[in-house]
Short mmCIF file of C-alpha atoms in Angstrom, two decimals:
data_model
loop_
_atom_site.label_atom_id
_atom_site.label_comp_id
_atom_site.label_asym_id
_atom_site.label_seq_id
_atom_site.Cartn_x
_atom_site.Cartn_y
_atom_site.Cartn_z
CA UNK L 1 93.75 80.35 93.18
CA UNK L 2 95.76 79.93 89.98
CA UNK L 3 98.38 82.32 88.62
CA UNK L 4 98.18 83.13 84.90
CA UNK L 5 101.32 83.89 82.89
CA UNK L 6 102.10 84.51 79.24
CA UNK L 7 105.15 85.51 77.21
CA UNK L 8 102.87 87.71 75.05
CA UNK L 9 102.78 90.38 77.78
CA UNK L 10 105.51 91.85 79.98
CA UNK L 11 106.64 89.92 83.02
CA UNK L 12 105.46 91.20 86.37
CA UNK L 13 107.97 93.78 87.60
CA UNK L 14 107.30 93.09 91.27
CA UNK L 15 105.86 90.49 93.65
CA UNK L 16 102.57 89.94 91.81
CA UNK L 17 101.09 87.79 89.02
CA UNK L 18 100.10 88.98 85.55
CA UNK L 19 96.66 87.64 86.49
CA UNK L 20 94.98 85.30 88.93
CA UNK L 21 92.02 82.98 88.30
CA UNK L 22 89.73 82.71 91.34
CA UNK L 23 86.03 82.01 91.82
CA UNK L 24 85.21 81.94 88.10
CA UNK L 25 86.88 85.30 87.46
CA UNK L 26 90.21 86.57 86.18
CA UNK L 27 91.81 89.43 88.05
CA UNK L 28 94.36 91.04 85.73
CA UNK L 29 97.04 93.22 87.27
CA UNK L 30 97.44 96.78 86.08
CA UNK L 31 99.25 96.88 82.76
CA UNK L 32 101.52 99.71 81.72
CA UNK L 33 102.87 100.29 78.18
CA UNK L 34 105.69 97.77 78.20
CA UNK L 35 106.29 95.40 75.31
CA UNK L 36 106.41 91.67 76.04
CA UNK L 37 110.20 92.09 76.07
CA UNK L 38 109.90 94.71 78.82
CA UNK L 39 110.67 97.76 76.69
CA UNK L 40 108.82 100.97 77.49
CA UNK L 41 106.57 102.29 74.72
CA UNK L 42 107.10 106.02 74.44
CA UNK L 43 105.09 108.45 72.44
CA UNK L 44 101.65 109.81 73.06
CA UNK L 45 98.75 108.47 75.09
CA UNK L 46 97.27 106.70 72.05
CA UNK L 47 100.40 104.60 71.50
CA UNK L 48 100.70 103.84 75.19
CA UNK L 49 97.02 102.90 75.52
CA UNK L 50 97.26 100.61 72.50
CA UNK L 51 100.14 98.71 74.12
CA UNK L 52 98.33 98.47 77.46
CA UNK L 53 95.20 97.07 75.80
CA UNK L 54 97.24 94.55 73.80
CA UNK L 55 98.88 93.39 77.05
CA UNK L 56 95.49 92.92 78.71
CA UNK L 57 94.21 91.05 75.66
CA UNK L 58 97.23 88.70 75.65
CA UNK L 59 96.89 87.88 79.34
CA UNK L 60 93.16 87.23 79.07
CA UNK L 61 93.64 85.01 76.02
CA UNK L 62 96.36 83.03 77.83
CA UNK L 63 93.74 82.27 80.48
CA UNK L 64 91.19 81.15 77.88
CA UNK L 65 89.14 84.33 78.10
CA UNK L 66 89.19 87.60 76.18
CA UNK L 67 88.31 91.26 76.22
CA UNK L 68 84.69 90.37 75.39
CA UNK L 69 84.47 88.77 78.87
CA UNK L 70 85.72 91.83 80.80
CA UNK L 71 83.19 93.03 83.36
CA UNK L 72 85.14 95.87 84.97
CA UNK L 73 88.21 98.01 84.28
CA UNK L 74 90.11 100.42 86.46
CA UNK L 75 92.01 103.02 84.45
CA UNK L 76 94.71 105.32 85.76
CA UNK L 77 95.83 108.40 83.83
CA UNK L 78 98.77 110.62 84.71
CA UNK L 79 96.89 113.57 83.15
CA UNK L 80 93.12 113.86 82.65
CA UNK L 81 93.82 116.01 79.59
CA UNK L 82 94.67 112.66 77.95
CA UNK L 83 91.18 111.26 78.63
CA UNK L 84 89.63 111.93 75.17
CA UNK L 85 92.53 110.29 73.31
CA UNK L 86 92.70 107.43 75.83
CA UNK L 87 88.96 106.86 75.49
CA UNK L 88 89.22 106.81 71.68
CA UNK L 89 91.67 103.90 71.75
CA UNK L 90 89.98 102.12 74.68
CA UNK L 91 86.62 102.16 72.85
CA UNK L 92 88.08 100.19 69.91
CA UNK L 93 88.71 97.22 72.19
CA UNK L 94 85.20 96.79 73.60
CA UNK L 95 81.68 96.32 72.28
CA UNK L 96 78.34 96.58 74.07
CA UNK L 97 77.61 95.68 76.71
CA UNK L 98 80.65 97.69 77.81
CA UNK L 99 82.42 96.79 81.04
CA UNK L 100 81.88 98.92 84.11
CA UNK L 101 84.77 101.35 84.48
CA UNK L 102 86.49 103.71 86.86
CA UNK L 103 88.99 106.22 85.48
CA UNK L 104 91.08 108.31 87.83
CA UNK L 105 93.91 110.78 87.54
CA UNK L 106 96.96 109.95 89.62
CA UNK L 107 100.03 111.93 90.55
CA UNK L 108 102.40 109.44 88.93
CA UNK L 109 102.56 105.93 87.47
CA UNK L 110 105.40 103.37 87.38
CA UNK L 111 108.28 104.23 85.07
CA UNK L 112 106.74 107.64 84.31
CA UNK L 113 104.10 106.23 81.94
CA UNK L 114 100.87 108.04 81.10
CA UNK L 115 98.39 105.14 81.53
CA UNK L 116 97.75 101.93 83.44
CA UNK L 117 94.69 99.67 83.17
CA UNK L 118 93.62 96.69 85.31
CA UNK L 119 90.56 94.52 84.73
CA UNK L 120 88.31 91.78 86.02
CA UNK L 121 86.90 89.27 83.52
CA UNK L 122 84.78 86.15 83.56
CA UNK L 123 87.06 83.14 83.34
CA UNK L 124 84.53 80.77 81.77
#
């Protein structure tokens, strides 16, 4: 197992890695809308989703992969009313064949954010 780390995404805010390479795959921890400097991105779900996707992209690229190699995402929304706007931004980051995806509404997310996304990607 190899930990992946980049300065182009926020540091882990707990006892976990930004991502881990194992068995030919990258397992990227859930990203919330924090800048690489650790500042919370406010605003609407579109702005927050954009930041989350940019964080995922940066981590994957640091590992020598990219969003085009993502096979599965798990998406957490604080409010399912945000789903159409979330989906609009999310769709700009992927092309067919789209990754498998689960999207769930949760009671709350860290730091009161509206969205968190984790993913699994092919490492090579």
